[in-house]
PDB file of C-alpha atoms in Angstrom:
ATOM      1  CA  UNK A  94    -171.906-136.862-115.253  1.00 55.00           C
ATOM      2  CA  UNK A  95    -172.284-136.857-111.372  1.00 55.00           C
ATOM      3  CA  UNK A  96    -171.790-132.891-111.360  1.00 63.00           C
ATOM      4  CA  UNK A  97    -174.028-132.669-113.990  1.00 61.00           C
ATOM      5  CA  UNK A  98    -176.703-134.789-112.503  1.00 60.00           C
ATOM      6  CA  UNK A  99    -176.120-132.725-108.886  1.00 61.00           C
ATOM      7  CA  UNK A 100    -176.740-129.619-110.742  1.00 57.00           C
ATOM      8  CA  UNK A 101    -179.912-130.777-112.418  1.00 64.00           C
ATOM      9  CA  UNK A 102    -181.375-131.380-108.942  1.00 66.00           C
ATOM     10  CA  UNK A 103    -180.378-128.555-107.403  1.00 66.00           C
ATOM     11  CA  UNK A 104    -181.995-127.155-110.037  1.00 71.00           C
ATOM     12  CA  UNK A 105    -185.194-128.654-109.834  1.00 71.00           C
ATOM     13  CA  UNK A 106    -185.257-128.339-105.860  1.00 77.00           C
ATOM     14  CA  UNK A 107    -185.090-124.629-106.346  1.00 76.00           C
ATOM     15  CA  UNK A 108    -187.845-124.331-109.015  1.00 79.00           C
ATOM     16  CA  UNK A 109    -189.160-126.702-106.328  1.00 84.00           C
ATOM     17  CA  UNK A 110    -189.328-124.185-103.489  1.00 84.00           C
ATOM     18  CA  UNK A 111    -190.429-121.736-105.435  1.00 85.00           C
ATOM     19  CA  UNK A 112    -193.386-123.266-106.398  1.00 84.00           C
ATOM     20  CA  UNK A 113    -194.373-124.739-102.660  1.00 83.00           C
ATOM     21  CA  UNK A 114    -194.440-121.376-101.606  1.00 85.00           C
ATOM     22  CA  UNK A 115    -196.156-119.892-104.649  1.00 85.00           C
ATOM     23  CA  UNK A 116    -198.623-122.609-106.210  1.00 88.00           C
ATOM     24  CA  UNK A 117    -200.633-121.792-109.370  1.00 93.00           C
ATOM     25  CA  UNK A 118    -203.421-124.322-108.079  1.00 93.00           C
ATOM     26  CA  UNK A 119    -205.087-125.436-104.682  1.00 95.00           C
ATOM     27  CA  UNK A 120    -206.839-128.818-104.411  1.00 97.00           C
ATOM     28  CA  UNK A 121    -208.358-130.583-101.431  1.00 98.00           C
ATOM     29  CA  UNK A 122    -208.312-134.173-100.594  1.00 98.00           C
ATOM     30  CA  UNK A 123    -210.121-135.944 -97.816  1.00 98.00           C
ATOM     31  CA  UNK A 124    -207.646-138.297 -95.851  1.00 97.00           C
ATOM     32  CA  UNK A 125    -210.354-140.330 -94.611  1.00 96.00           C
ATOM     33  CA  UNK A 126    -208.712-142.839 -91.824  1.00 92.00           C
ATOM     34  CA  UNK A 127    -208.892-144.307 -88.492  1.00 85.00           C
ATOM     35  CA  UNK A 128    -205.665-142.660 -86.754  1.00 84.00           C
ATOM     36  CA  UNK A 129    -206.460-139.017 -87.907  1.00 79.00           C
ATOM     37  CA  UNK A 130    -205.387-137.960 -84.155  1.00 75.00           C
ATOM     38  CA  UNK A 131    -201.895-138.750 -85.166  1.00 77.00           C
ATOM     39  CA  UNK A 132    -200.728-137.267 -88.013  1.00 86.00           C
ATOM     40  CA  UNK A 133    -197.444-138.777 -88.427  1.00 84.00           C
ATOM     41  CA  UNK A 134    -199.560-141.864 -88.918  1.00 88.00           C
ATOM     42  CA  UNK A 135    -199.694-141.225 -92.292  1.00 92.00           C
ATOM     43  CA  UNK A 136    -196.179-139.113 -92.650  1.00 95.00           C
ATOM     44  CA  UNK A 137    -195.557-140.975 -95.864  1.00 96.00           C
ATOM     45  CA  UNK A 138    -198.365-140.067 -97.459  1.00 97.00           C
ATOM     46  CA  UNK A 139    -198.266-136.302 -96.519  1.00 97.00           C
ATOM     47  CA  UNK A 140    -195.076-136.383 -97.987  1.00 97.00           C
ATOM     48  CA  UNK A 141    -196.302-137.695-101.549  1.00 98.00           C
ATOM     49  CA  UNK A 142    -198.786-135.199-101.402  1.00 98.00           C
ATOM     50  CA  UNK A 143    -196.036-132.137-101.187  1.00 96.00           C
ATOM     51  CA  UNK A 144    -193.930-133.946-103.837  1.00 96.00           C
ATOM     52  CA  UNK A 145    -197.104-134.130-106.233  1.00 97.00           C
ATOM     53  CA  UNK A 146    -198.537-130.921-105.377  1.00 97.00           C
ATOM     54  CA  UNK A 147    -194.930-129.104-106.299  1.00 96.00           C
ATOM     55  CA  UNK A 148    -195.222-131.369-109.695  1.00 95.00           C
ATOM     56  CA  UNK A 149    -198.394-130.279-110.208  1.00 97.00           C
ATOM     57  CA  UNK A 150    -198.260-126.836-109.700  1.00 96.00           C
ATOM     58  CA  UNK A 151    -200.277-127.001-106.591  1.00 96.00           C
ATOM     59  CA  UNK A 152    -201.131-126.813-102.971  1.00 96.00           C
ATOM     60  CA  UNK A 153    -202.338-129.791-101.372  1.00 97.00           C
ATOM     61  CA  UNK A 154    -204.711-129.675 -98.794  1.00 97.00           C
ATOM     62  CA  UNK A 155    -205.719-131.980 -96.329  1.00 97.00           C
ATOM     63  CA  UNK A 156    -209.395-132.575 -94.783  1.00 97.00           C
ATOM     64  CA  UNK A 157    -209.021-134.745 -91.841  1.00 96.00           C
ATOM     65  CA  UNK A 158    -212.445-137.188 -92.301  1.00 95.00           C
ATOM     66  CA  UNK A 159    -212.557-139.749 -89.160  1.00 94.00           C
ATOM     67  CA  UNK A 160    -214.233-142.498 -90.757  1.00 94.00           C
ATOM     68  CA  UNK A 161    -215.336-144.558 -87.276  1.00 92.00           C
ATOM     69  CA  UNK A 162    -217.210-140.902 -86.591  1.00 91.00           C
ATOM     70  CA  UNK A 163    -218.418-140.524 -90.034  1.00 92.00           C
ATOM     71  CA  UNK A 164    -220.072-144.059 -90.017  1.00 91.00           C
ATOM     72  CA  UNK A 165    -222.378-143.057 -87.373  1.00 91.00           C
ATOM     73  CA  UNK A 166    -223.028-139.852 -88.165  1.00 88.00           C
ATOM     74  CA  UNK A 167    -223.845-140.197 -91.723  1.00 86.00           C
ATOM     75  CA  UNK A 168    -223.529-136.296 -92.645  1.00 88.00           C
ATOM     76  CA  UNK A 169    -222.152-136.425 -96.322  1.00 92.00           C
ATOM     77  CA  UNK A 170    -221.561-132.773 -96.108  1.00 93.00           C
ATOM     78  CA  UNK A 171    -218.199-133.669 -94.973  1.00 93.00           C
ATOM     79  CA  UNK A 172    -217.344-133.985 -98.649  1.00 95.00           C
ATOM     80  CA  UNK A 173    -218.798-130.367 -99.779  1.00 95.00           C
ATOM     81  CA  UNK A 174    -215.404-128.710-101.146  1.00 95.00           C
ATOM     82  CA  UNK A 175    -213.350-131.933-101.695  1.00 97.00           C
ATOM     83  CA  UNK A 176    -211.692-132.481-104.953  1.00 98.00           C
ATOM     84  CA  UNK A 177    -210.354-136.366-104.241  1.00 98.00           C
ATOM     85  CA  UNK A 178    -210.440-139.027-101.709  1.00 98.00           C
ATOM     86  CA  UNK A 179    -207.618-140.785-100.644  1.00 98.00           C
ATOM     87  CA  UNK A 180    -208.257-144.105 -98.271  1.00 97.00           C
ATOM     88  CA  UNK A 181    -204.917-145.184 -96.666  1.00 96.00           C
ATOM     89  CA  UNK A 182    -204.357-148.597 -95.339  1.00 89.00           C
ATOM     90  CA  UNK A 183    -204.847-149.593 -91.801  1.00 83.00           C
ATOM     91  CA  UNK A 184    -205.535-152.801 -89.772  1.00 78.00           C
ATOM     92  CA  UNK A 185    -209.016-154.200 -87.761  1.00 79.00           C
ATOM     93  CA  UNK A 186    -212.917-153.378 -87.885  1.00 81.00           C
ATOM     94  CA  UNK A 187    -212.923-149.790 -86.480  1.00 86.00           C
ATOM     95  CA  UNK A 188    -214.012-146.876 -89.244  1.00 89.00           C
ATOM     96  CA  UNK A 189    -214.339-149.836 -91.923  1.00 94.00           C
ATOM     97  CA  UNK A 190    -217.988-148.965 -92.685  1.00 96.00           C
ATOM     98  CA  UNK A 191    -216.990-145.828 -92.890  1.00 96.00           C
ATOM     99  CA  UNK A 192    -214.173-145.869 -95.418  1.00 97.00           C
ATOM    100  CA  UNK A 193    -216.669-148.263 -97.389  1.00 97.00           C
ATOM    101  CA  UNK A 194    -218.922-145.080 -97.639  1.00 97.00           C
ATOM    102  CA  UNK A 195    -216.385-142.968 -98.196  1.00 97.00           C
ATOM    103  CA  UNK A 196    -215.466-145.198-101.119  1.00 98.00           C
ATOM    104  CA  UNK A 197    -219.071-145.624-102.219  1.00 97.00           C
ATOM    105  CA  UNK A 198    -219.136-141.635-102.134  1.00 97.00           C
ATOM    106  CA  UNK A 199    -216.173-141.521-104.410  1.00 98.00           C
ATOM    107  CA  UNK A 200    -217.688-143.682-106.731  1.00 98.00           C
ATOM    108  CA  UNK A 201    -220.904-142.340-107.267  1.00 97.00           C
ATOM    109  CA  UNK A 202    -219.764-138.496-107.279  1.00 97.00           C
ATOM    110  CA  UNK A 203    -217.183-139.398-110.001  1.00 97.00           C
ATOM    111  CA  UNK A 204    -214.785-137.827-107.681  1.00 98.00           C
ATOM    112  CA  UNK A 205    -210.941-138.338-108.028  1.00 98.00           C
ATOM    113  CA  UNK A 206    -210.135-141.527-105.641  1.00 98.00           C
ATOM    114  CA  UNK A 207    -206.808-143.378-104.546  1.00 98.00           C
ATOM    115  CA  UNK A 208    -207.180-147.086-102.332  1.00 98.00           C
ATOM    116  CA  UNK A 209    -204.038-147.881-100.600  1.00 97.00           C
ATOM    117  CA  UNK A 210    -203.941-151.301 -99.298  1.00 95.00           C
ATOM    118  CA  UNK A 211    -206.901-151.718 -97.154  1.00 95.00           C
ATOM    119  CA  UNK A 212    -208.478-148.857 -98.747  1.00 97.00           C
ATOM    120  CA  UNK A 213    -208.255-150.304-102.201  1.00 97.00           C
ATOM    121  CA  UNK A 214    -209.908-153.711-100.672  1.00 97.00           C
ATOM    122  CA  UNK A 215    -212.635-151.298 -98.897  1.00 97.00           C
ATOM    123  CA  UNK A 216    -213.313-149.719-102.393  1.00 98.00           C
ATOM    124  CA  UNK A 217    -213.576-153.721-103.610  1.00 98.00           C
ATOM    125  CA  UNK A 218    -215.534-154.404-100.812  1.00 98.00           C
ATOM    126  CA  UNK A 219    -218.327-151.611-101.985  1.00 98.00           C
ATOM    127  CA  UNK A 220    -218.239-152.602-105.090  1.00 98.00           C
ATOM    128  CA  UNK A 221    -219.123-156.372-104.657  1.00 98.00           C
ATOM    129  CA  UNK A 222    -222.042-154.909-101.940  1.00 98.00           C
ATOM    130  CA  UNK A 223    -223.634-152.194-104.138  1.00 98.00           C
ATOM    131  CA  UNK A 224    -222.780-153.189-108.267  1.00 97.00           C
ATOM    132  CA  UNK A 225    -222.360-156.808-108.075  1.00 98.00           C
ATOM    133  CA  UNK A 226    -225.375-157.412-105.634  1.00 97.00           C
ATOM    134  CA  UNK A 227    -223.254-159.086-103.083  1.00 97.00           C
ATOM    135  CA  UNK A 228    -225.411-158.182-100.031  1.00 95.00           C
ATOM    136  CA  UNK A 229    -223.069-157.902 -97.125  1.00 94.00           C
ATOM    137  CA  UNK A 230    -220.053-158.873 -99.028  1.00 97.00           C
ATOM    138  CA  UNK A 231    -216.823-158.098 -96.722  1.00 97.00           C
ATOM    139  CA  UNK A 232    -213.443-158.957 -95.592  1.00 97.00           C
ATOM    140  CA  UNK A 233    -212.716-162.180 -93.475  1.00 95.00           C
ATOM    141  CA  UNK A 234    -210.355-159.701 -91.805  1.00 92.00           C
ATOM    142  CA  UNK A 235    -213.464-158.053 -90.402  1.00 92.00           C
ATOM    143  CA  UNK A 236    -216.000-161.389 -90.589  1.00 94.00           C
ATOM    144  CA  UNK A 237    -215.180-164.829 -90.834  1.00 93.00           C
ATOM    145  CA  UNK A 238    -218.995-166.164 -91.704  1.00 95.00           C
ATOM    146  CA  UNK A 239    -219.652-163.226 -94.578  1.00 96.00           C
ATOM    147  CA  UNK A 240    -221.394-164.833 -96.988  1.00 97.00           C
ATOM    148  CA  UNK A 241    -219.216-163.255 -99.980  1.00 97.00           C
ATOM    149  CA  UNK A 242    -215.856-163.125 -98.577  1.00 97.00           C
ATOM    150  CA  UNK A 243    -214.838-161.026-101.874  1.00 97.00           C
ATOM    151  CA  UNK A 244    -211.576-160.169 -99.337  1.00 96.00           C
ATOM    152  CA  UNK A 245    -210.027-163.285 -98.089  1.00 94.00           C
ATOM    153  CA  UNK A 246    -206.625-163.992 -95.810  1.00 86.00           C
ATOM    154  CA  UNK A 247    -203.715-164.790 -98.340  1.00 71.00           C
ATOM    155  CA  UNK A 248    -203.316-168.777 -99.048  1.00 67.00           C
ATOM    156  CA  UNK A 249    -199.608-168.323 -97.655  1.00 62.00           C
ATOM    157  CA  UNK A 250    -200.682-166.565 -94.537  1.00 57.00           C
ATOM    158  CA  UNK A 251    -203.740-169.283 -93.494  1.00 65.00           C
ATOM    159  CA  UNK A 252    -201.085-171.295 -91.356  1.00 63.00           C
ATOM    160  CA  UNK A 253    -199.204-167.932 -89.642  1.00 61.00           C
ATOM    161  CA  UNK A 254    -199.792-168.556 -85.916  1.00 57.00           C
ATOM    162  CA  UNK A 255    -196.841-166.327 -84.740  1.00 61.00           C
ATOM    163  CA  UNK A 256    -197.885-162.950 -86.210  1.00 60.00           C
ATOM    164  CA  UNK A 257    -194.554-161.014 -85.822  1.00 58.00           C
ATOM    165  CA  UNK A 258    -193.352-159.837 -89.284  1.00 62.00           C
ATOM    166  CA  UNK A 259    -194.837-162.617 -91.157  1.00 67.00           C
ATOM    167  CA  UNK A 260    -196.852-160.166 -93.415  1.00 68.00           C
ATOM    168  CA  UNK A 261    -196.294-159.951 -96.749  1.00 69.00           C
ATOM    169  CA  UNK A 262    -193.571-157.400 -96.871  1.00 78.00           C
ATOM    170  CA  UNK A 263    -191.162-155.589 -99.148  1.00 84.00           C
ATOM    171  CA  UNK A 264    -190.755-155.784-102.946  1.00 90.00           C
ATOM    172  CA  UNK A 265    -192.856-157.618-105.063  1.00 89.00           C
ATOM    173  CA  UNK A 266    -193.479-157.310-108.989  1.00 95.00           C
ATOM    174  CA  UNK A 267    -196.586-156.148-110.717  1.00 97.00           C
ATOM    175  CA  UNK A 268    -197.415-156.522-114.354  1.00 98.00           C
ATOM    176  CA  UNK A 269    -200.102-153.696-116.273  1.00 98.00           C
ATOM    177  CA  UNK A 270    -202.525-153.369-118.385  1.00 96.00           C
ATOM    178  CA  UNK A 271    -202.334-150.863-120.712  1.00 95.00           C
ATOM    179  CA  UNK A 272    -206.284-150.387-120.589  1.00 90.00           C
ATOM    180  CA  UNK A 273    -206.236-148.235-117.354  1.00 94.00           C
ATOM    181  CA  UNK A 274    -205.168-144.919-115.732  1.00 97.00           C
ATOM    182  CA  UNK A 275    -202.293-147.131-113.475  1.00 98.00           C
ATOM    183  CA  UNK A 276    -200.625-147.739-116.832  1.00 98.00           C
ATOM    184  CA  UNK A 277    -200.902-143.871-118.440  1.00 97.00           C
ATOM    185  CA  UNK A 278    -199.085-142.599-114.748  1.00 98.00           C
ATOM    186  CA  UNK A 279    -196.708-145.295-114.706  1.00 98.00           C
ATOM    187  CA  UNK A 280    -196.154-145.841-118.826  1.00 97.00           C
ATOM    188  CA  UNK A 281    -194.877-148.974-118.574  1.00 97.00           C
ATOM    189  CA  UNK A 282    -196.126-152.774-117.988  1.00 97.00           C
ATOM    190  CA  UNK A 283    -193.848-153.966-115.386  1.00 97.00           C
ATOM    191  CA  UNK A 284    -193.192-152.157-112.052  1.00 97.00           C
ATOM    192  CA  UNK A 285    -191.983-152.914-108.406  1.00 96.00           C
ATOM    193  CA  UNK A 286    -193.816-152.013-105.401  1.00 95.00           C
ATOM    194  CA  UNK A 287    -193.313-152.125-101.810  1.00 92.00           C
ATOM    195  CA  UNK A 288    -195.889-153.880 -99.598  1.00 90.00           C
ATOM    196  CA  UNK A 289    -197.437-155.090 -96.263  1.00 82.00           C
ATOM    197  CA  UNK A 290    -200.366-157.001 -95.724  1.00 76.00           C
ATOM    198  CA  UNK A 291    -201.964-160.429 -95.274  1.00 84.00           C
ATOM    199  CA  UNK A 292    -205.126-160.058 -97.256  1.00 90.00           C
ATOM    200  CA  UNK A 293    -206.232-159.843-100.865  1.00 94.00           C
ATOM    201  CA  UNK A 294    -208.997-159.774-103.396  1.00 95.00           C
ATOM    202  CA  UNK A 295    -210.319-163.125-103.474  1.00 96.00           C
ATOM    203  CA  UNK A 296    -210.138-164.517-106.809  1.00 96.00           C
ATOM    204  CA  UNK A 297    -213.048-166.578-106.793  1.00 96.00           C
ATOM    205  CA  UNK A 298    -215.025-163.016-107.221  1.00 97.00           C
ATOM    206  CA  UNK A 299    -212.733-161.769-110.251  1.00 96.00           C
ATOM    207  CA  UNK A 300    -215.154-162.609-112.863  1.00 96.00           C
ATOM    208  CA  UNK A 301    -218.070-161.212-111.220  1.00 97.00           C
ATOM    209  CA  UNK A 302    -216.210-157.665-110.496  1.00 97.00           C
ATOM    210  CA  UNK A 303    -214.549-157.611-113.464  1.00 97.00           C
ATOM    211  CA  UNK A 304    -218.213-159.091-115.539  1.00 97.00           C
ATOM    212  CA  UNK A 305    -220.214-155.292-113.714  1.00 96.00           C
ATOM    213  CA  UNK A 306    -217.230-152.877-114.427  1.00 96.00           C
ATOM    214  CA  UNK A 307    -214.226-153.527-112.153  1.00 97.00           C
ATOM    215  CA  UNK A 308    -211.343-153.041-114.018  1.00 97.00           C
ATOM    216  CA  UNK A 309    -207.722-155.244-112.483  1.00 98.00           C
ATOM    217  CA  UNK A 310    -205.339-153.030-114.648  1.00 98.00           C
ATOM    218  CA  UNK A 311    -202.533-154.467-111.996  1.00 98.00           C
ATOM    219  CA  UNK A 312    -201.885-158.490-111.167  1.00 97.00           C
ATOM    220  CA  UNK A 313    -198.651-160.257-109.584  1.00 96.00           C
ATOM    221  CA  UNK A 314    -198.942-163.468-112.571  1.00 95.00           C
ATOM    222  CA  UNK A 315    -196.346-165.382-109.735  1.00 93.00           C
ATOM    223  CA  UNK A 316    -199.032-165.297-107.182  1.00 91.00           C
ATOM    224  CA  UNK A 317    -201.980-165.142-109.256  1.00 93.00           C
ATOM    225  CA  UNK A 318    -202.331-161.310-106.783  1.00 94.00           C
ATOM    226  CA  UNK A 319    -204.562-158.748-107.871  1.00 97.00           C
ATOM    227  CA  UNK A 320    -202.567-155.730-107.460  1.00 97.00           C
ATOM    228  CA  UNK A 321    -204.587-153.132-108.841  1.00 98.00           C
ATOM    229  CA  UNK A 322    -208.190-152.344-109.877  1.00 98.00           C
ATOM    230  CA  UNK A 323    -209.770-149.582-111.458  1.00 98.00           C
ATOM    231  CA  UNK A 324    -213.477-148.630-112.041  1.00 96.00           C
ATOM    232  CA  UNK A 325    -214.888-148.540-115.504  1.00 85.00           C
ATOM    233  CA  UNK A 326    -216.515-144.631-116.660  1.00 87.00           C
ATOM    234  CA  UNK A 327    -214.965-143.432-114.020  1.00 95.00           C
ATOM    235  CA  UNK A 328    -212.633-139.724-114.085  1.00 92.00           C
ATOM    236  CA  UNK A 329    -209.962-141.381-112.091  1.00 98.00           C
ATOM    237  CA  UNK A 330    -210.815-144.333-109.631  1.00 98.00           C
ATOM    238  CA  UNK A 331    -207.657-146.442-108.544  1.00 98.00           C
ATOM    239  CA  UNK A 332    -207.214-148.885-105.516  1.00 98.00           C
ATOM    240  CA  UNK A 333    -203.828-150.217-105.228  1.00 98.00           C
ATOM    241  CA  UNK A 334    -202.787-153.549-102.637  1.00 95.00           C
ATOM    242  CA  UNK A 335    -199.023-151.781-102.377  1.00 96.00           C
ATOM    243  CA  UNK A 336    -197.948-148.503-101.043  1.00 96.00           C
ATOM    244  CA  UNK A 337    -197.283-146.146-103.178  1.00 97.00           C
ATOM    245  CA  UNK A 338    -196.316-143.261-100.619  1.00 96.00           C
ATOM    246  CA  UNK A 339    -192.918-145.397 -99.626  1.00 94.00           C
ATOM    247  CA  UNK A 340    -191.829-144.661-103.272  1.00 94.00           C
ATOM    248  CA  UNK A 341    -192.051-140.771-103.626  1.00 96.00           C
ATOM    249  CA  UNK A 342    -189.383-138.105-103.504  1.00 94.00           C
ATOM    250  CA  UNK A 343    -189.783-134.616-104.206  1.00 90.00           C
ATOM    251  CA  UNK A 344    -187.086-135.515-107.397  1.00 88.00           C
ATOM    252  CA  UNK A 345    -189.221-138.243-108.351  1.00 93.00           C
ATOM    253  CA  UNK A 346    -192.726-138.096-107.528  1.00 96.00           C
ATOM    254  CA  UNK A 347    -194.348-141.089-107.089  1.00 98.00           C
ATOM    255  CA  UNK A 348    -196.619-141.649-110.702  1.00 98.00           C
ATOM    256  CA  UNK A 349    -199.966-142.137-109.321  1.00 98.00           C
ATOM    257  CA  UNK A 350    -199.845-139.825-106.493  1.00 98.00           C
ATOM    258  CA  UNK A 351    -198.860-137.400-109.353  1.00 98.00           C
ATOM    259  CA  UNK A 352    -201.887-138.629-111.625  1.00 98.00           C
ATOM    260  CA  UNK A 353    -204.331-138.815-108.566  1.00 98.00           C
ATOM    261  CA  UNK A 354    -203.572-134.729-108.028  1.00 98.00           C
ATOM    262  CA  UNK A 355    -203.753-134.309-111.662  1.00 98.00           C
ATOM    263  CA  UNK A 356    -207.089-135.711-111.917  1.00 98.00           C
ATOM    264  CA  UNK A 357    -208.077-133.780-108.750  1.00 98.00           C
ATOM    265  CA  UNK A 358    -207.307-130.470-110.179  1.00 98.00           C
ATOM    266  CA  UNK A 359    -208.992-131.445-113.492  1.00 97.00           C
ATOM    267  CA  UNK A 360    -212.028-132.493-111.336  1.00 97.00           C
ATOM    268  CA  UNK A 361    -212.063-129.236-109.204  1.00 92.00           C
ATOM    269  CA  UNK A 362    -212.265-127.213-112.554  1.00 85.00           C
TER     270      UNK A 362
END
């Protein structure tokens, strides 16, 4: 059975090869961050991308969007050409506004979108600002006196004084709903994802996101944790608290990185 299971993947990492070097399809996806200087910042996530692209038949390109110079700028050409967004987490105020744009962007455009950690809470953030009528809704992570705190510091975190690995870190269980596109990639109700943050969606806003379209296809039911929301009439909108990229391997590609380039090549044609 070992043998036979070796074979199979040396196998598949052939076929695999083959394909990166001759893809049917090219997509690409904006990366839009705050540490775009450093590449390696986001190894993880350049890694899913290769894993899904092979899956998917594809090439997966990367625009490099610097959301603290896009949020002055303001020139939404940046996204002429782009066939998904992809907002990676990240910590502190810099390039916030723009990744909340970027999100906004996304949502309008019906373009192809994927939230990781703070990026899914940016996409939340927009959402309670521009749908919900929240005027200057935000993160307490980025202003303590916002007047619609629809992001809020975790209950469990409220006390932390010594900030040395006392996130929330490591495995942690998530249970679906079968009503969005988190639970056609993964195609099953209860999964396991790695994490690391301090903040979440605050819940006394859940019935006015979910009441304008806002869609939580992913909670942790231990924690009461929203872990994933999706947006309603949307091609393929997905913000997720975890991080996904930790999970992939090109012999088993993470299920919503491989959706999210899916839906991007569906979306470029």
């Amino acid at each position: 059975i070992k043998n036979s299971k070796k074979h199979t993947q040396i196998n598949y990492l052939d076929k695999a090869i083959k394909t990166y070097k001759s893809p049917k399809n090219q997509v690409t996806i904006a990366m839009c961050g705050k540490y775009n200087s450093l590449h390696d910042a986001y190894k993880s996530i350049l890694e899913a991308f290769i894993h899904s692209g092979i899956d998917n038949d594809a090439k997966v390109n990367v625009k490099w969007l610097d959301t603290e110079h896009f949020e002055k700028d303001m020139n939404f050409k940046v996204f002429e050409g782009i066939d998904g967004i992809l907002i990676p987490g990240g910590f502190g105020y810099r390039g916030i506004e723009g990744k909340i744009m970027a999100a906004q962007y996304a949502r309008e455009n019906n373009i192809p979108f994927l939230g990781i950690c703070l990026g899914m809470q940016c996409a939340v953030i927009e959402f309670a600002r521009n749908i919900c009528n929240l005027k200057n809704s935000n993160s307490t992570e980025f202003d303590v006196t916002t007047k619609y705190p629809v992001i809020d510091l975790m209950p469990s975190q409220k006390k932390v004084i010594d900030k040395g690995a006392t996130m929330r870190l490591g495995k942690y269980s998530c249970t679906l709903s079968k009503k969005g596109n988190a639970y056609k990639a993964y195609s099953k109700i209860n999964i396991n994802e790695r994490h690391r943050h301090r903040y979440e969606v605050n819940n006394r806003y859940k019935k006015q996101l979910e009441k304008k379209g806002l869609l939580i296809t992913g909670v942790n039911k231990k924690l009461d944790l929203v872990e994933i929301v999706e947006i309603k009439e949307h091609n393929w909108f997905v913000g997720v608290q975890f991080h996904p990229e930790l999970k992939s391997r090109i012999v088993n590609v993470h299920p919503l990185f491989k959706d999210f380039i899916s839906a991007a090549i569906k979306f470029q044609s």
